[in-house]
Coordinates of N, CA and C in Angstrom, one line a residue:
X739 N -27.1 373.7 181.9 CA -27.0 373.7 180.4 C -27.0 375.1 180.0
X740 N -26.3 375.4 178.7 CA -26.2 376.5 178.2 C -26.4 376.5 177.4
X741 N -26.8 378.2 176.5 CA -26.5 378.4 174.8 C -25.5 379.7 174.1
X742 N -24.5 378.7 173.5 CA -23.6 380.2 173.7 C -23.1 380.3 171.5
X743 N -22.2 381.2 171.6 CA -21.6 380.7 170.1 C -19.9 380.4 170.2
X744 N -20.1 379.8 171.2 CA -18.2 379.1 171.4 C -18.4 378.1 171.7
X745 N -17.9 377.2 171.5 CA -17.6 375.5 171.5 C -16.7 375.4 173.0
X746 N -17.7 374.2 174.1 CA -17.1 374.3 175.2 C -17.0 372.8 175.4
X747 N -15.9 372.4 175.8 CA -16.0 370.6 175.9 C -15.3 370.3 177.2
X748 N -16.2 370.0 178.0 CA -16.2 369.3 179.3 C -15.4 368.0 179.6
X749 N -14.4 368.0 179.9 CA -13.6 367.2 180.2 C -13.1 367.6 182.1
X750 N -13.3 366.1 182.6 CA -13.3 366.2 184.0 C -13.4 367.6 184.5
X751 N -14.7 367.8 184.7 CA -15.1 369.3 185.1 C -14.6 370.2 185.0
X752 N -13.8 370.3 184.2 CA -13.1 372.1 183.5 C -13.4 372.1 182.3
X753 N -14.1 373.1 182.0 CA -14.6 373.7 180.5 C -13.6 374.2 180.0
X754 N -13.4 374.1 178.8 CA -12.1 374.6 177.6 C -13.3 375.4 177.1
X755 N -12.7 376.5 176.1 CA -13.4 377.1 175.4 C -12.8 377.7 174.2
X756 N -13.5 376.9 172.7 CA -12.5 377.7 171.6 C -14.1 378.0 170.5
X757 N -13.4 379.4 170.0 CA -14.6 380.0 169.0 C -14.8 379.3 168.3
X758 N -16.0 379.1 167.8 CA -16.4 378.3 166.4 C -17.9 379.7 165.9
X759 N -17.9 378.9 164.4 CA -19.3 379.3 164.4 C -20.4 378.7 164.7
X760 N -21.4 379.1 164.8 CA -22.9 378.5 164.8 C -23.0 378.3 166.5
X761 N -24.5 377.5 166.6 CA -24.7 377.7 168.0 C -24.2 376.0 168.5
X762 N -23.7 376.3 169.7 CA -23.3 374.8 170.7 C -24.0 375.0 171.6
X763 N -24.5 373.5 171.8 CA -25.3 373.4 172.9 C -24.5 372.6 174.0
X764 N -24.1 373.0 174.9 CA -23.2 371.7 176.4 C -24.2 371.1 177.6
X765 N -23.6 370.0 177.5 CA -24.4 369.5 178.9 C -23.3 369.5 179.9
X766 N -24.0 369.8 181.0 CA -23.1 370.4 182.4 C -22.6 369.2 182.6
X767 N -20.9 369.5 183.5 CA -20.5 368.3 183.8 C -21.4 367.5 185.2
X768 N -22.0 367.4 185.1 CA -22.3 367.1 186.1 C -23.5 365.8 185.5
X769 N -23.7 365.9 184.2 CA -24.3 365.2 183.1 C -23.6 363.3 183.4
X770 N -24.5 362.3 183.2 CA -23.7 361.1 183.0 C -23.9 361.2 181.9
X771 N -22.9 361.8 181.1 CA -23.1 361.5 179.7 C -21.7 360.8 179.0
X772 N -21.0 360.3 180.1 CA -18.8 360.7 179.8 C -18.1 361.8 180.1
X773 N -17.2 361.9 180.2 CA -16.0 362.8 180.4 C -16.1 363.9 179.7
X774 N -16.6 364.0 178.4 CA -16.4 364.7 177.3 C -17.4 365.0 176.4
X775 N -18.6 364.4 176.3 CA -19.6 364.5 175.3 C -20.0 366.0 175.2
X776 N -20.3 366.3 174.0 CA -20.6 367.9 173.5 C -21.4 367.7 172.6
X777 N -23.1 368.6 173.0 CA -23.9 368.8 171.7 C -23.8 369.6 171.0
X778 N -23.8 369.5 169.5 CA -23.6 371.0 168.6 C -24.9 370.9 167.9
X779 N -25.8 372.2 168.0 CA -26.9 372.1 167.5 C -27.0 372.4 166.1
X780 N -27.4 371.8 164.9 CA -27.4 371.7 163.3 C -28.0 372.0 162.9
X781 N -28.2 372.8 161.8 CA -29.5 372.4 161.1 C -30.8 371.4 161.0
X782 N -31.5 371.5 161.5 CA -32.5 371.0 161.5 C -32.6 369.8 162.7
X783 N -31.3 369.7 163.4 CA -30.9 368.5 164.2 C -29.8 368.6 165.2
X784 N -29.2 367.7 166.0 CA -28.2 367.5 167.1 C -26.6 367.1 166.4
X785 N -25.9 367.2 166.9 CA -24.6 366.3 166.8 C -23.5 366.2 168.6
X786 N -24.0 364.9 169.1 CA -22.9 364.3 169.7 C -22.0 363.9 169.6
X787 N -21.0 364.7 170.3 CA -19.9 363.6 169.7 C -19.0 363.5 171.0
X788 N -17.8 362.7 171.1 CA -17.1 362.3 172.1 C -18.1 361.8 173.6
X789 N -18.7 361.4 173.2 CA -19.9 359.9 173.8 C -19.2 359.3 174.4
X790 N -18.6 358.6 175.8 CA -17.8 357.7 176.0 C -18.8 356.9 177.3
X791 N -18.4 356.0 177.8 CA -18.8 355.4 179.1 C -18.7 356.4 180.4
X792 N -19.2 356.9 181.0 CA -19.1 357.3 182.3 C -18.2 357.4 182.8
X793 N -18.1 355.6 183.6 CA -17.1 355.4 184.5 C -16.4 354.0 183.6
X794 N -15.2 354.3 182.7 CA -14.8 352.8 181.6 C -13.9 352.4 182.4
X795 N -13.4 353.0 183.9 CA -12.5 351.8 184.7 C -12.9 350.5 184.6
X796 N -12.0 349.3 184.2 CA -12.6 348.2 184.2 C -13.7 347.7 183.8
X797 N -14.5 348.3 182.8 CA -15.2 347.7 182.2 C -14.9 347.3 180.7
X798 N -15.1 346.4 180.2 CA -15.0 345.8 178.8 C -15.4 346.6 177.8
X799 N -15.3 346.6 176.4 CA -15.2 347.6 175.6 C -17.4 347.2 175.2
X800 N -17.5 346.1 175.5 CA -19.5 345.8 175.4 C -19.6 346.6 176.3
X801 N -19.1 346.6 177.6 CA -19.6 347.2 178.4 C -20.1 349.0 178.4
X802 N -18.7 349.5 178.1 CA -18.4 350.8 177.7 C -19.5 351.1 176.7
X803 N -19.6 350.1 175.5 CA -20.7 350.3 174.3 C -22.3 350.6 175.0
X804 N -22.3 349.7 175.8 CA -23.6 349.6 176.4 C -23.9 351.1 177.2
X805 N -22.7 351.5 178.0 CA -23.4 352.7 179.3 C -23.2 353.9 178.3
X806 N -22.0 353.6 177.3 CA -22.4 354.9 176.5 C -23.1 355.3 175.5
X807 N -24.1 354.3 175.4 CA -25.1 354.6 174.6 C -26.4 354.7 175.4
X808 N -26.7 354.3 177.0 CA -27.4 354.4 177.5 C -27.1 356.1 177.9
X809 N -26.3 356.4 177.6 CA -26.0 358.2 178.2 C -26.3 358.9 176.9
X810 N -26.2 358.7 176.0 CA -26.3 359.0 174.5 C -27.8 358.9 174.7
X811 N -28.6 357.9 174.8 CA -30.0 358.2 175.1 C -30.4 359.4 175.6
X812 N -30.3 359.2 177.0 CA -30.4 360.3 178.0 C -30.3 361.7 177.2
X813 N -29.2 362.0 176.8 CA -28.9 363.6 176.0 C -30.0 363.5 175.0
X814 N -30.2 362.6 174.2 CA -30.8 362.9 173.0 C -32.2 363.0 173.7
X815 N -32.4 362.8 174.6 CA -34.0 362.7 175.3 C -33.8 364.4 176.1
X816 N -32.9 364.0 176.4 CA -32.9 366.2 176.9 C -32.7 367.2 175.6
X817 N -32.6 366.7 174.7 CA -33.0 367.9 173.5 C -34.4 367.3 173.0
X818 N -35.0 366.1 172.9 CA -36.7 366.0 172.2 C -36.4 364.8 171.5
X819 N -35.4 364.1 171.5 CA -34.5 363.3 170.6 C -34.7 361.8 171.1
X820 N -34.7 360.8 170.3 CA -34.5 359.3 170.6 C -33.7 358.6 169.5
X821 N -33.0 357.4 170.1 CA -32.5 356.7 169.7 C -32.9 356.3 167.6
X822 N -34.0 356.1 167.9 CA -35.1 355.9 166.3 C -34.7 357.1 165.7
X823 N -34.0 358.5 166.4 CA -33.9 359.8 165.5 C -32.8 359.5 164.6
X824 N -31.7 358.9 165.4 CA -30.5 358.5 164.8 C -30.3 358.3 163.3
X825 N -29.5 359.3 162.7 CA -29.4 359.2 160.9 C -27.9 358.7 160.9
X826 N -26.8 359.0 161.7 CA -25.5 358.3 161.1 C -25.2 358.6 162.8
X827 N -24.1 357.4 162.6 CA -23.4 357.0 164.0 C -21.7 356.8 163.5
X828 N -20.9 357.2 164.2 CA -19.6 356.9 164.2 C -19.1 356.1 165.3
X829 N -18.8 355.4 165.3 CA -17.6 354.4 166.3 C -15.9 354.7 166.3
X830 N -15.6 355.2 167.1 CA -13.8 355.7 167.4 C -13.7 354.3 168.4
X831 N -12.9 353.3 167.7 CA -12.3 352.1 168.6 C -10.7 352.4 169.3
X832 N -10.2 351.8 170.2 CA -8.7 351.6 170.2 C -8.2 350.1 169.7
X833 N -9.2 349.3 169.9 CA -8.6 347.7 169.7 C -9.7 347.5 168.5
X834 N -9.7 347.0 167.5 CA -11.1 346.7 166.9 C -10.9 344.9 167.6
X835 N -9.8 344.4 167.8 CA -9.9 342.6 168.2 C -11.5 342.6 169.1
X836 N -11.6 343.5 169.9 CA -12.7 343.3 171.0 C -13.9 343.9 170.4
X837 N -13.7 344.5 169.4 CA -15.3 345.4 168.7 C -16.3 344.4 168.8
X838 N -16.1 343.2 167.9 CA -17.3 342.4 167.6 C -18.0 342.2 168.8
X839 N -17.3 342.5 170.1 CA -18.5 342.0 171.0 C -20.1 342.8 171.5
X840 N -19.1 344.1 170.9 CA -20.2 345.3 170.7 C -21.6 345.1 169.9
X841 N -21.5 343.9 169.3 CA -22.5 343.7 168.1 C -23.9 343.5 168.6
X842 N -24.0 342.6 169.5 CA -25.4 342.3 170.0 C -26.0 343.5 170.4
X843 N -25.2 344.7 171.0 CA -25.9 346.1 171.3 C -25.9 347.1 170.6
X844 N -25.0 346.6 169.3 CA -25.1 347.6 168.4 C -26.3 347.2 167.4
X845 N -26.6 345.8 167.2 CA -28.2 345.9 166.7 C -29.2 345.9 167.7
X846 N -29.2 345.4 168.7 CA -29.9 345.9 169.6 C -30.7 347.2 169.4
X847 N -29.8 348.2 169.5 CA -30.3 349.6 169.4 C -30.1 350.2 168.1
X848 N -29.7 349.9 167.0 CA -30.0 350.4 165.8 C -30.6 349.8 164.7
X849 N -30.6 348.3 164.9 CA -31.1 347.8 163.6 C -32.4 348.0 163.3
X850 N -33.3 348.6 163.7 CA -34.6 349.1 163.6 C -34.1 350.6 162.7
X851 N -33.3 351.2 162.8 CA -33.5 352.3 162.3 C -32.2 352.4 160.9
X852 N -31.1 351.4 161.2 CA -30.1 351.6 160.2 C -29.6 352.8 159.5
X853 N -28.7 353.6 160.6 CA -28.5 354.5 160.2 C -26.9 354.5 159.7
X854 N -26.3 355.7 158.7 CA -25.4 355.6 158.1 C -24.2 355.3 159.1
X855 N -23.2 354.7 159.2 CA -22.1 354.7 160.2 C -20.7 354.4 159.5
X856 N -19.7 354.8 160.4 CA -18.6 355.0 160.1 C -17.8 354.3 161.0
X857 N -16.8 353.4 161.0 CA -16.0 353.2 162.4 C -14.5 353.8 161.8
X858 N -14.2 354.3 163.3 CA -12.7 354.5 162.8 C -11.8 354.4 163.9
X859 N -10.6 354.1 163.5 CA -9.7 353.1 164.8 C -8.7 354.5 164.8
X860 N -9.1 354.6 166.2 CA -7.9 355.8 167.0 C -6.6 354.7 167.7
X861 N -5.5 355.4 168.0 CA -4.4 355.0 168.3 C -4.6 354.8 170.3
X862 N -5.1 356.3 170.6 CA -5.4 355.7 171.7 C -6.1 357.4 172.6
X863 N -7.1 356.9 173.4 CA -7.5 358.0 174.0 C -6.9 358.6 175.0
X864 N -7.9 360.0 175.0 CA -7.1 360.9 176.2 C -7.5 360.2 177.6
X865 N -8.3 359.7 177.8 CA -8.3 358.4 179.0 C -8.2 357.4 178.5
X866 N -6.6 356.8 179.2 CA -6.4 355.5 178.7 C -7.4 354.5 179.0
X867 N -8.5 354.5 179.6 CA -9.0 353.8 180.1 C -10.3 353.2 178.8
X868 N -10.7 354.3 178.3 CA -11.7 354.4 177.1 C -11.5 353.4 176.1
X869 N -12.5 352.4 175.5 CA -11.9 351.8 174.6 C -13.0 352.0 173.3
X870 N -14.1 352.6 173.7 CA -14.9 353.0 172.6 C -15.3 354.4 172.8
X871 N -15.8 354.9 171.5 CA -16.2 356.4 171.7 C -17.1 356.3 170.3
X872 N -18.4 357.1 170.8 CA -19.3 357.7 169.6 C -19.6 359.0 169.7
X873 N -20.1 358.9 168.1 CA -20.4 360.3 167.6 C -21.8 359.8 167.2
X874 N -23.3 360.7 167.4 CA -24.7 360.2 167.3 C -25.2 361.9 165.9
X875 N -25.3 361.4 165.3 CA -25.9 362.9 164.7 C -27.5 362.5 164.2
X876 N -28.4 363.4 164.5 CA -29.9 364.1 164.1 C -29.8 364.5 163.0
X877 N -30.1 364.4 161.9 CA -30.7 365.5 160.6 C -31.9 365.5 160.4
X878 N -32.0 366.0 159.8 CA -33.5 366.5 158.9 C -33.9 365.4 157.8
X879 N -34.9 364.6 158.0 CA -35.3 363.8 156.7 C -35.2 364.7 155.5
X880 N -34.9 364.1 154.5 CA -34.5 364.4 153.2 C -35.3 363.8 152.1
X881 N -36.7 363.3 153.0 CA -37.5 363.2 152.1 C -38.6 364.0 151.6

């Protein structure tokens, strides 16, 4: 793991690298976190995003929901972070027909905390294999 001020996104073990501002935080490929997942550290907080299943060969889009949020754990627990930190979640689907089955794990692990969320239906991912993908962001209470 590193800390740099360039945005690096791990995709099947080659690092890309494009300037941004502010500081990014990456988890090594070697992370079960997905193909792609990148932390950017925020004010006051985290932002993952491109979250996917590990290994989504053949597995169902619950399924994918499930390992990629069990990797999404994992990361948020290697910055001090838990699932309860969670303030807004995004969901990138390709099929929404199959979303609803996501549901029992999507309250599962957020209806205790109810945080803001977004879904939004992509056409189709850089692995065709992917059928769901999240974005987890940390803030700062605002109370």
């Amino acid at each position: 793991m590193f800390v740099t001020k360039e945005k690096f996104a791990v995709h099947t073990g080659t690092a890309l690298c494009f300037p941004v501002m502010g500081n990014i935080v990456q988890n090594s490929a070697g992370h079960r976190s997905g193909q792609h997942a990148r932390v950017d550290r925020t004010a006051g907080g985290i932002r993952i995003s491109g979250l996917c299943a590990p290994r989504p060969e053949g597995e169902t889009i619950a399924e994918q929901c499930r390992t990629a949020l069990e990797a999404g754990a994992t990361l948020l627990a290697d910055y001090g972070y838990s699932m309860q930190d969670v303030t807004r979640v995004t969901y990138l689907v390709s099929d929404t027909r199959d979303f609803p089955s996501c549901f029992p794990t999507l309250r599962h692990v957020f209806s205790s905390i109810s945080p803001s969320v977004t879904l939004m239906w992509v056409r189709k991912f850089s692995n065709p294999h992917v059928k769901i993908e999240f974005e987890l962001g940390v803030e700062p209470d605002q109370a």
